[in-house]
mmCIF file of C-alpha atoms in Angstrom:
data_model
loop_
_atom_site.group_PDB
_atom_site.id
_atom_site.type_symbol
_atom_site.label_atom_id
_atom_site.label_comp_id
_atom_site.label_asym_id
_atom_site.label_seq_id
_atom_site.Cartn_x
_atom_site.Cartn_y
_atom_site.Cartn_z
ATOM 1 C CA GLU H 179 7.128 14.479 12.847
ATOM 2 C CA VAL H 180 4.567 12.813 10.596
ATOM 3 C CA GLN H 181 3.503 9.610 12.286
ATOM 4 C CA LEU H 182 0.899 6.857 12.180
ATOM 5 C CA VAL H 183 0.620 4.485 15.131
ATOM 6 C CA GLU H 184 -1.600 1.420 14.956
ATOM 7 C CA SER H 185 -3.031 -0.421 17.931
ATOM 8 C CA GLY H 186 -5.598 -3.057 18.811
ATOM 9 C CA GLY H 187 -4.200 -6.120 17.092
ATOM 10 C CA GLY H 188 -4.126 -9.490 18.783
ATOM 11 C CA LEU H 189 -5.473 -13.003 18.729
ATOM 12 C CA ALA H 190 -9.081 -13.758 17.842
ATOM 13 C CA GLN H 191 -11.004 -16.928 17.123
ATOM 14 C CA PRO H 192 -12.661 -17.488 13.751
ATOM 15 C CA GLY H 193 -16.038 -15.801 13.617
ATOM 16 C CA ARG H 194 -15.182 -13.316 16.343
ATOM 17 C CA SER H 195 -14.521 -9.571 16.094
ATOM 18 C CA LEU H 196 -11.574 -7.253 16.563
ATOM 19 C CA ARG H 197 -11.082 -3.506 16.155
ATOM 20 C CA VAL H 198 -7.811 -1.926 15.118
ATOM 21 C CA SER H 199 -7.086 1.779 15.339
ATOM 22 C CA CYS H 200 -4.582 4.272 14.005
ATOM 23 C CA ALA H 201 -3.513 7.530 15.652
ATOM 24 C CA ALA H 202 -2.203 10.188 13.277
ATOM 25 C CA SER H 203 0.035 13.136 14.076
ATOM 26 C CA GLY H 204 2.230 15.673 12.332
ATOM 27 C CA PHE H 205 -0.034 16.434 9.368
ATOM 28 C CA SER H 206 -3.517 17.779 8.605
ATOM 29 C CA PHE H 207 -5.346 14.485 9.008
ATOM 30 C CA HIS H 208 -8.715 15.928 7.932
ATOM 31 C CA ASN H 209 -7.344 16.775 4.457
ATOM 32 C CA TYR H 210 -6.359 13.286 3.345
ATOM 33 C CA ALA H 211 -7.869 9.945 2.480
ATOM 34 C CA MET H 212 -6.753 7.129 4.752
ATOM 35 C CA HIS H 213 -6.338 3.427 4.169
ATOM 36 C CA TRP H 214 -5.746 0.006 5.650
ATOM 37 C CA VAL H 215 -3.320 -2.302 3.859
ATOM 38 C CA ARG H 216 -2.488 -5.771 5.127
ATOM 39 C CA GLN H 217 0.298 -8.264 4.637
ATOM 40 C CA ALA H 218 -0.084 -11.924 5.519
ATOM 41 C CA PRO H 219 3.089 -13.564 6.876
ATOM 42 C CA GLY H 220 5.588 -14.011 4.046
ATOM 43 C CA LYS H 221 3.147 -12.669 1.461
ATOM 44 C CA GLY H 222 2.591 -9.503 -0.550
ATOM 45 C CA LEU H 223 0.595 -6.363 0.113
ATOM 46 C CA GLU H 224 -3.196 -6.294 -0.064
ATOM 47 C CA TRP H 225 -5.255 -3.123 0.089
ATOM 48 C CA VAL H 226 -8.132 -3.670 2.514
ATOM 49 C CA SER H 227 -10.131 -0.464 2.729
ATOM 50 C CA GLY H 228 -9.985 3.273 2.134
ATOM 51 C CA ILE H 229 -11.969 6.307 3.263
ATOM 52 C CA SER H 230 -12.046 9.802 1.786
ATOM 53 C CA TRP H 231 -11.172 12.849 3.874
ATOM 54 C CA ASN H 232 -14.864 13.587 4.506
ATOM 55 C CA SER H 233 -15.995 9.937 4.927
ATOM 56 C CA VAL H 234 -18.250 10.324 1.861
ATOM 57 C CA GLY H 235 -16.234 7.855 -0.179
ATOM 58 C CA ILE H 236 -15.527 4.432 1.290
ATOM 59 C CA GLY H 237 -14.257 1.298 -0.416
ATOM 60 C CA TYR H 238 -13.427 -2.267 0.493
ATOM 61 C CA ALA H 239 -11.590 -5.148 -1.086
ATOM 62 C CA ASP H 240 -13.933 -7.962 -2.108
ATOM 63 C CA SER H 241 -12.242 -10.224 0.437
ATOM 64 C CA VAL H 242 -13.522 -8.119 3.373
ATOM 65 C CA LYS H 243 -16.658 -6.467 2.012
ATOM 66 C CA GLY H 244 -19.619 -6.970 4.329
ATOM 67 C CA ARG H 245 -17.393 -7.994 7.248
ATOM 68 C CA PHE H 246 -15.098 -5.012 7.834
ATOM 69 C CA THR H 247 -16.077 -1.378 8.457
ATOM 70 C CA ILE H 248 -13.701 1.559 8.162
ATOM 71 C CA SER H 249 -14.325 4.845 9.950
ATOM 72 C CA ARG H 250 -12.483 7.992 10.909
ATOM 73 C CA ASP H 251 -12.770 10.785 13.478
ATOM 74 C CA ASN H 252 -11.184 13.948 12.115
ATOM 75 C CA ALA H 253 -11.557 15.723 15.464
ATOM 76 C CA LYS H 254 -9.428 13.025 17.108
ATOM 77 C CA ASN H 255 -7.062 12.384 14.170
ATOM 78 C CA SER H 256 -7.951 8.727 14.295
ATOM 79 C CA LEU H 257 -8.804 5.921 11.880
ATOM 80 C CA SER H 258 -10.423 2.617 12.777
ATOM 81 C CA LEU H 259 -11.205 -0.730 11.215
ATOM 82 C CA GLN H 260 -13.922 -2.882 12.769
ATOM 83 C CA MET H 261 -13.375 -6.484 11.731
ATOM 84 C CA ASN H 262 -16.274 -8.898 12.177
ATOM 85 C CA SER H 263 -16.720 -12.548 11.240
ATOM 86 C CA LEU H 264 -12.965 -13.014 11.187
ATOM 87 C CA ARG H 265 -11.505 -15.814 9.092
ATOM 88 C CA LEU H 266 -8.193 -17.641 9.236
ATOM 89 C CA GLU H 267 -7.153 -15.858 6.040
ATOM 90 C CA ASP H 268 -7.508 -12.461 7.751
ATOM 91 C CA THR H 269 -4.318 -13.209 9.694
ATOM 92 C CA ALA H 270 -1.909 -10.445 8.713
ATOM 93 C CA LEU H 271 0.007 -7.362 9.713
ATOM 94 C CA TYR H 272 -2.404 -4.463 9.287
ATOM 95 C CA TYR H 273 -0.881 -1.173 8.199
ATOM 96 C CA CYS H 274 -2.523 2.215 8.426
ATOM 97 C CA ALA H 275 -1.513 4.402 5.468
ATOM 98 C CA LYS H 276 -2.059 8.024 4.508
ATOM 99 C CA GLY H 277 -3.344 8.900 1.057
ATOM 100 C CA PHE H 278 -0.797 10.877 -0.908
ATOM 101 C CA GLY H 279 -3.292 13.427 -2.176
ATOM 102 C CA LEU H 280 -3.459 12.431 -5.849
ATOM 103 C CA CYS H 281 -7.157 11.955 -5.307
ATOM 104 C CA THR H 282 -8.788 15.387 -5.177
ATOM 105 C CA ALA H 283 -12.517 14.875 -5.671
ATOM 106 C CA GLY H 284 -14.689 15.094 -2.553
ATOM 107 C CA GLY H 285 -15.526 11.436 -2.100
ATOM 108 C CA CYS H 286 -12.451 10.000 -3.698
ATOM 109 C CA TYR H 287 -10.120 7.676 -1.847
ATOM 110 C CA SER H 288 -8.192 5.795 -4.516
ATOM 111 C CA ASP H 289 -4.652 7.054 -4.187
ATOM 112 C CA ALA H 290 -1.015 6.360 -3.470
ATOM 113 C CA PHE H 291 0.125 5.738 0.090
ATOM 114 C CA ASP H 292 2.941 7.981 1.253
ATOM 115 C CA ILE H 293 3.041 7.533 5.025
ATOM 116 C CA TRP H 294 2.742 4.138 6.723
ATOM 117 C CA GLY H 295 2.526 3.038 10.320
ATOM 118 C CA GLN H 296 4.572 0.180 11.747
ATOM 119 C CA GLY H 297 1.590 -2.170 11.591
ATOM 120 C CA THR H 298 -0.425 -4.149 14.116
ATOM 121 C CA MET H 299 -0.599 -7.935 13.930
ATOM 122 C CA VAL H 300 -3.951 -9.674 13.778
ATOM 123 C CA THR H 301 -3.934 -13.437 14.237
ATOM 124 C CA VAL H 302 -7.081 -15.470 13.673
ATOM 125 C CA SER H 303 -6.801 -18.944 15.108
ATOM 126 C CA SER H 304 -8.862 -21.443 17.032
ATOM 127 C CA ASP N 195 -10.838 -5.883 -10.046
ATOM 128 C CA ILE N 196 -7.784 -4.776 -11.963
ATOM 129 C CA GLN N 197 -5.033 -7.401 -11.817
ATOM 130 C CA MET N 198 -1.399 -6.307 -11.713
ATOM 131 C CA THR N 199 1.228 -8.731 -12.968
ATOM 132 C CA GLN N 200 4.835 -8.031 -12.007
ATOM 133 C CA SER N 201 7.897 -9.682 -13.465
ATOM 134 C CA PRO N 202 10.216 -11.116 -12.549
ATOM 135 C CA SER N 203 9.106 -12.392 -9.136
ATOM 136 C CA SER N 204 12.742 -12.434 -8.026
ATOM 137 C CA LEU N 205 15.921 -10.979 -9.378
ATOM 138 C CA SER N 206 19.623 -11.251 -8.543
ATOM 139 C CA ALA N 207 21.983 -8.507 -9.701
ATOM 140 C CA SER N 208 25.389 -7.052 -8.942
ATOM 141 C CA VAL N 209 26.186 -3.692 -7.417
ATOM 142 C CA GLY N 210 26.281 -1.143 -10.221
ATOM 143 C CA ASP N 211 23.950 -3.103 -12.503
ATOM 144 C CA ARG N 212 20.937 -1.595 -14.202
ATOM 145 C CA VAL N 213 17.817 -3.327 -12.891
ATOM 146 C CA THR N 214 14.411 -3.336 -14.565
ATOM 147 C CA ILE N 215 11.073 -4.582 -13.234
ATOM 148 C CA THR N 216 7.894 -4.615 -15.282
ATOM 149 C CA CYS N 217 4.263 -4.371 -14.255
ATOM 150 C CA GLN N 218 1.320 -5.127 -16.527
ATOM 151 C CA ALA N 219 -2.266 -4.140 -15.780
ATOM 152 C CA SER N 220 -5.247 -6.232 -16.860
ATOM 153 C CA GLN N 221 -6.833 -3.106 -18.354
ATOM 154 C CA ASP N 222 -5.926 0.477 -19.196
ATOM 155 C CA ILE N 223 -5.029 2.359 -16.005
ATOM 156 C CA ARG N 224 -3.749 5.502 -17.742
ATOM 157 C CA ASN N 225 -0.761 6.584 -15.615
ATOM 158 C CA TYR N 226 -2.332 5.705 -12.242
ATOM 159 C CA LEU N 227 0.569 3.520 -11.182
ATOM 160 C CA ASN N 228 2.834 3.753 -8.144
ATOM 161 C CA TRP N 229 5.960 1.891 -7.045
ATOM 162 C CA TYR N 230 6.986 0.962 -3.499
ATOM 163 C CA GLN N 231 10.079 -0.446 -1.826
ATOM 164 C CA GLN N 232 9.771 -2.708 1.208
ATOM 165 C CA LYS N 233 12.798 -3.749 3.213
ATOM 166 C CA PRO N 234 12.578 -6.768 5.545
ATOM 167 C CA GLY N 235 10.668 -5.996 8.727
ATOM 168 C CA LYS N 236 9.779 -2.493 7.567
ATOM 169 C CA ALA N 237 6.722 -0.756 6.185
ATOM 170 C CA PRO N 238 6.632 -0.039 2.452
ATOM 171 C CA LYS N 239 7.993 3.242 1.133
ATOM 172 C CA LEU N 240 6.548 5.181 -1.797
ATOM 173 C CA LEU N 241 9.208 5.727 -4.486
ATOM 174 C CA ILE N 242 7.362 6.653 -7.693
ATOM 175 C CA TYR N 243 3.836 7.997 -8.205
ATOM 176 C CA ASP N 244 1.804 8.556 -11.353
ATOM 177 C CA ALA N 245 4.097 6.150 -13.201
ATOM 178 C CA SER N 246 7.092 8.456 -13.499
ATOM 179 C CA TYR N 247 7.233 11.069 -10.738
ATOM 180 C CA LEU N 248 9.898 10.633 -8.088
ATOM 181 C CA GLU N 249 8.691 11.053 -4.506
ATOM 182 C CA THR N 250 10.566 13.751 -2.569
ATOM 183 C CA GLY N 251 13.837 12.515 -1.117
ATOM 184 C CA VAL N 252 14.069 9.397 -3.293
ATOM 185 C CA PRO N 253 17.437 9.007 -5.059
ATOM 186 C CA SER N 254 17.475 9.807 -8.769
ATOM 187 C CA ARG N 255 18.787 6.332 -9.679
ATOM 188 C CA PHE N 256 15.169 5.201 -9.330
ATOM 189 C CA SER N 257 12.832 5.918 -12.228
ATOM 190 C CA GLY N 258 9.545 4.787 -13.703
ATOM 191 C CA SER N 259 7.860 4.912 -17.086
ATOM 192 C CA GLY N 260 4.846 3.683 -18.992
ATOM 193 C CA SER N 261 1.135 4.277 -19.441
ATOM 194 C CA GLY N 262 -1.945 2.294 -20.315
ATOM 195 C CA THR N 263 -1.206 -1.308 -19.373
ATOM 196 C CA ASP N 264 2.590 -1.597 -19.445
ATOM 197 C CA PHE N 265 4.940 -0.024 -16.929
ATOM 198 C CA THR N 266 8.638 -0.220 -16.094
ATOM 199 C CA PHE N 267 10.599 0.506 -12.923
ATOM 200 C CA THR N 268 14.360 0.982 -13.229
ATOM 201 C CA ILE N 269 17.296 1.291 -10.874
ATOM 202 C CA SER N 270 20.086 2.785 -12.988
ATOM 203 C CA SER N 271 22.958 1.629 -10.782
ATOM 204 C CA LEU N 272 22.135 -0.908 -8.063
ATOM 205 C CA GLN N 273 23.358 -0.069 -4.574
ATOM 206 C CA PRO N 274 23.609 -2.473 -1.616
ATOM 207 C CA GLU N 275 20.885 -0.559 0.236
ATOM 208 C CA ASP N 276 18.438 -1.226 -2.617
ATOM 209 C CA ILE N 277 17.985 -4.826 -1.534
ATOM 210 C CA ALA N 278 14.264 -5.092 -0.930
ATOM 211 C CA THR N 279 10.984 -6.237 -2.397
ATOM 212 C CA TYR N 280 9.380 -3.867 -4.891
ATOM 213 C CA TYR N 281 5.658 -3.567 -5.564
ATOM 214 C CA CYS N 282 3.610 -1.796 -8.177
ATOM 215 C CA GLN N 283 0.130 -0.518 -7.284
ATOM 216 C CA GLN N 284 -2.654 0.851 -9.446
ATOM 217 C CA TYR N 285 -5.293 3.326 -8.330
ATOM 218 C CA ASP N 286 -7.445 3.712 -11.444
ATOM 219 C CA ASP N 287 -10.007 1.561 -9.636
ATOM 220 C CA LEU N 288 -9.969 0.091 -6.125
ATOM 221 C CA PRO N 289 -6.253 -0.070 -5.341
ATOM 222 C CA THR N 290 -4.468 -3.324 -6.113
ATOM 223 C CA PHE N 291 -0.820 -4.336 -5.828
ATOM 224 C CA GLY N 292 1.389 -6.505 -7.941
ATOM 225 C CA GLN N 293 2.717 -9.662 -6.313
ATOM 226 C CA GLY N 294 6.132 -8.129 -5.685
ATOM 227 C CA THR N 295 9.685 -8.536 -6.988
ATOM 228 C CA ARG N 296 12.362 -9.661 -4.542
ATOM 229 C CA LEU N 297 15.701 -8.085 -5.427
ATOM 230 C CA GLU N 298 18.909 -9.693 -4.185
ATOM 231 C CA ILE N 299 22.605 -8.948 -4.562
ATOM 232 C CA LYS N 300 24.549 -11.425 -6.676
#
């Protein structure tokens, strides 16, 4: 069964750090770009960051650039998002999502998202 | 960043109705446009990719069209299980989503 399971969410104070992770199974993780997409309570979807299959291509939304770092470990089928200097507006459900495979160039990560995890909630509050 | 403008933001329709949602990009995105369905409390689900291609397993009453800056998503005959919020998403540049269209049963 193709599955993505996020972990590591929780409560953090503004300015502090948190790391969320995603464990992948049921597909060839090393072949696909991976992404983080978030959804603030009652709001729409916001793409946060993406990473190509070989980690050569990495992108961030302007809202998190310089504060968040995406990484992956193909040997462990895992994806991570290190979130530093957290702000109140980072409060959201963070989804891990698999790239569909429309993006075929080596460092490319811009794609559709065909498999999603259940999400992990990150709350930033003092 | 490429801005995606969806309309309407909410929609009420009857079972069996034809439903149409539009998505406009702030610049030419060719056909790099996807559509998702999100039911309450659930993760989004990919329905349409590359503007008009139906994802495997998605019912044929869903369809998409368009290219350039103007795109359309259609449900040919609304079913009760289609109640959800629908999002468009472009990937010509860094991915961005439309603001969503909440679909309700009349």
